[in-house]
Amino acid sequence: NIRNLKRSCYVIAEAKQNNFEVVFLDIYMEDENGVEVAKELRSFDRNCILVFTTTSTDHALDGFKVRALQYLVKPYADEELNAVFKEII
């Protein structure tokens, strides 16, 4: 299942209920920084694969501190996204 959740509270609630295998997060979410959402996810799920997709490299180091698999900067090429999918599989 794929979900498009724009608010951090929905991401956290859904992740707690559904035990996501992979979560793609933007750094600049509607209500919270995506890194903070990732920290909260990590507090109850150490195994979920995190991938950041965002417009800035400003938080790349923070992304990797929460064990993100990748940090893609928009606009990214299809090849970059495909490489992430291959790494996930």
PDB file of C-alpha atoms in Angstrom:
ATOM      1  CA  ASN A   1       0.000   0.000   0.000  1.00  0.00           C
ATOM      2  CA  ILE A   2       1.123   3.526  -0.775  1.00  0.00           C
ATOM      3  CA  ARG A   3      -0.059   6.476   1.261  1.00  0.00           C
ATOM      4  CA  ASN A   4       0.453  10.188   0.631  1.00  0.00           C
ATOM      5  CA  LEU A   5       0.447  11.854   4.043  1.00  0.00           C
ATOM      6  CA  LYS A   6       1.270  15.531   4.297  1.00  0.00           C
ATOM      7  CA  ARG A   7       1.053  16.078   8.048  1.00  0.00           C
ATOM      8  CA  SER A   8       3.472  14.563  10.525  1.00  0.00           C
ATOM      9  CA  CYS A   9       0.759  13.422  12.928  1.00  0.00           C
ATOM     10  CA  TYR A  10      -0.760  11.285  10.154  1.00  0.00           C
ATOM     11  CA  VAL A  11       2.607   9.784   9.253  1.00  0.00           C
ATOM     12  CA  ILE A  12       3.285   8.788  12.860  1.00  0.00           C
ATOM     13  CA  ALA A  13      -0.227   7.438  13.469  1.00  0.00           C
ATOM     14  CA  GLU A  14      -0.218   5.397  10.259  1.00  0.00           C
ATOM     15  CA  ALA A  15       3.297   4.086  10.898  1.00  0.00           C
ATOM     16  CA  LYS A  16       2.308   2.908  14.391  1.00  0.00           C
ATOM     17  CA  GLN A  17      -0.721   1.085  13.009  1.00  0.00           C
ATOM     18  CA  ASN A  18       0.805  -0.334   9.840  1.00  0.00           C
ATOM     19  CA  ASN A  19       4.496  -0.904  10.553  1.00  0.00           C
ATOM     20  CA  PHE A  20       5.730   0.636   7.278  1.00  0.00           C
ATOM     21  CA  GLU A  21       8.649  -0.992   5.499  1.00  0.00           C
ATOM     22  CA  VAL A  22       9.647   2.194   3.648  1.00  0.00           C
ATOM     23  CA  VAL A  23       8.861   5.858   4.303  1.00  0.00           C
ATOM     24  CA  PHE A  24       9.676   8.681   1.898  1.00  0.00           C
ATOM     25  CA  LEU A  25       9.791  11.990   3.773  1.00  0.00           C
ATOM     26  CA  ASP A  26      10.158  15.566   2.663  1.00  0.00           C
ATOM     27  CA  ILE A  27      12.172  17.786   4.967  1.00  0.00           C
ATOM     28  CA  TYR A  28       9.671  20.618   4.544  1.00  0.00           C
ATOM     29  CA  MET A  29       6.349  19.107   5.584  1.00  0.00           C
ATOM     30  CA  GLU A  30       3.213  21.165   6.235  1.00  0.00           C
ATOM     31  CA  ASP A  31       3.519  21.110  10.006  1.00  0.00           C
ATOM     32  CA  GLU A  32       6.941  19.816  11.000  1.00  0.00           C
ATOM     33  CA  ASN A  33      10.475  19.218   9.817  1.00  0.00           C
ATOM     34  CA  GLY A  34      10.780  15.768   8.237  1.00  0.00           C
ATOM     35  CA  VAL A  35      13.909  15.022  10.263  1.00  0.00           C
ATOM     36  CA  GLU A  36      11.883  15.440  13.453  1.00  0.00           C
ATOM     37  CA  VAL A  37       9.276  13.064  12.053  1.00  0.00           C
ATOM     38  CA  ALA A  38      12.043  10.567  11.278  1.00  0.00           C
ATOM     39  CA  LYS A  39      13.355  10.848  14.851  1.00  0.00           C
ATOM     40  CA  GLU A  40       9.893  10.060  16.169  1.00  0.00           C
ATOM     41  CA  LEU A  41       9.546   7.134  13.750  1.00  0.00           C
ATOM     42  CA  ARG A  42      12.893   5.800  14.943  1.00  0.00           C
ATOM     43  CA  SER A  43      11.689   5.934  18.556  1.00  0.00           C
ATOM     44  CA  PHE A  44       9.336   3.007  17.872  1.00  0.00           C
ATOM     45  CA  ASP A  45      10.603   1.533  14.585  1.00  0.00           C
ATOM     46  CA  ARG A  46      14.334   0.998  14.101  1.00  0.00           C
ATOM     47  CA  ASN A  47      13.921  -1.075  10.924  1.00  0.00           C
ATOM     48  CA  CYS A  48      11.811   1.101   8.657  1.00  0.00           C
ATOM     49  CA  ILE A  49      13.734   2.292   5.598  1.00  0.00           C
ATOM     50  CA  LEU A  50      13.783   6.086   5.415  1.00  0.00           C
ATOM     51  CA  VAL A  51      14.339   8.074   2.241  1.00  0.00           C
ATOM     52  CA  PHE A  52      14.314  11.861   2.203  1.00  0.00           C
ATOM     53  CA  THR A  53      13.207  13.705  -0.920  1.00  0.00           C
ATOM     54  CA  THR A  54      13.537  17.455  -0.619  1.00  0.00           C
ATOM     55  CA  THR A  55      14.631  20.670  -2.288  1.00  0.00           C
ATOM     56  CA  SER A  56      17.610  21.444  -0.079  1.00  0.00           C
ATOM     57  CA  THR A  57      20.843  19.833   1.062  1.00  0.00           C
ATOM     58  CA  ASP A  58      20.693  21.829   4.312  1.00  0.00           C
ATOM     59  CA  HIS A  59      19.565  18.845   6.395  1.00  0.00           C
ATOM     60  CA  ALA A  60      21.428  16.016   4.677  1.00  0.00           C
ATOM     61  CA  LEU A  61      23.668  15.284   7.676  1.00  0.00           C
ATOM     62  CA  ASP A  62      20.630  15.246   9.974  1.00  0.00           C
ATOM     63  CA  GLY A  63      18.964  12.815   7.592  1.00  0.00           C
ATOM     64  CA  PHE A  64      21.790  10.359   7.877  1.00  0.00           C
ATOM     65  CA  LYS A  65      21.870  10.724  11.676  1.00  0.00           C
ATOM     66  CA  VAL A  66      18.434   9.064  11.699  1.00  0.00           C
ATOM     67  CA  ARG A  67      19.803   6.285   9.476  1.00  0.00           C
ATOM     68  CA  ALA A  68      18.156   7.368   6.230  1.00  0.00           C
ATOM     69  CA  LEU A  69      19.007   5.146   3.293  1.00  0.00           C
ATOM     70  CA  GLN A  70      19.119   8.089   0.878  1.00  0.00           C
ATOM     71  CA  TYR A  71      18.685  11.833   0.686  1.00  0.00           C
ATOM     72  CA  LEU A  72      17.428  12.830  -2.769  1.00  0.00           C
ATOM     73  CA  VAL A  73      17.448  16.480  -3.772  1.00  0.00           C
ATOM     74  CA  LYS A  74      14.597  17.610  -6.018  1.00  0.00           C
ATOM     75  CA  PRO A  75      14.462  17.646  -8.917  1.00  0.00           C
ATOM     76  CA  TYR A  76      16.069  14.241  -9.077  1.00  0.00           C
ATOM     77  CA  ALA A  77      16.476  12.087 -12.161  1.00  0.00           C
ATOM     78  CA  ASP A  78      14.458   8.932 -12.698  1.00  0.00           C
ATOM     79  CA  GLU A  79      17.730   7.009 -12.563  1.00  0.00           C
ATOM     80  CA  GLU A  80      18.368   8.259  -9.019  1.00  0.00           C
ATOM     81  CA  LEU A  81      14.939   7.135  -7.848  1.00  0.00           C
ATOM     82  CA  ASN A  82      15.291   3.799  -9.622  1.00  0.00           C
ATOM     83  CA  ALA A  83      18.640   3.269  -7.891  1.00  0.00           C
ATOM     84  CA  VAL A  84      16.933   3.833  -4.522  1.00  0.00           C
ATOM     85  CA  PHE A  85      14.222   1.311  -5.387  1.00  0.00           C
ATOM     86  CA  LYS A  86      16.841  -1.246  -6.393  1.00  0.00           C
ATOM     87  CA  GLU A  87      18.665  -0.687  -3.123  1.00  0.00           C
ATOM     88  CA  ILE A  88      15.433  -1.171  -1.179  1.00  0.00           C
ATOM     89  CA  ILE A  89      14.585  -4.389  -2.971  1.00  0.00           C
TER      90      ILE A  89
END
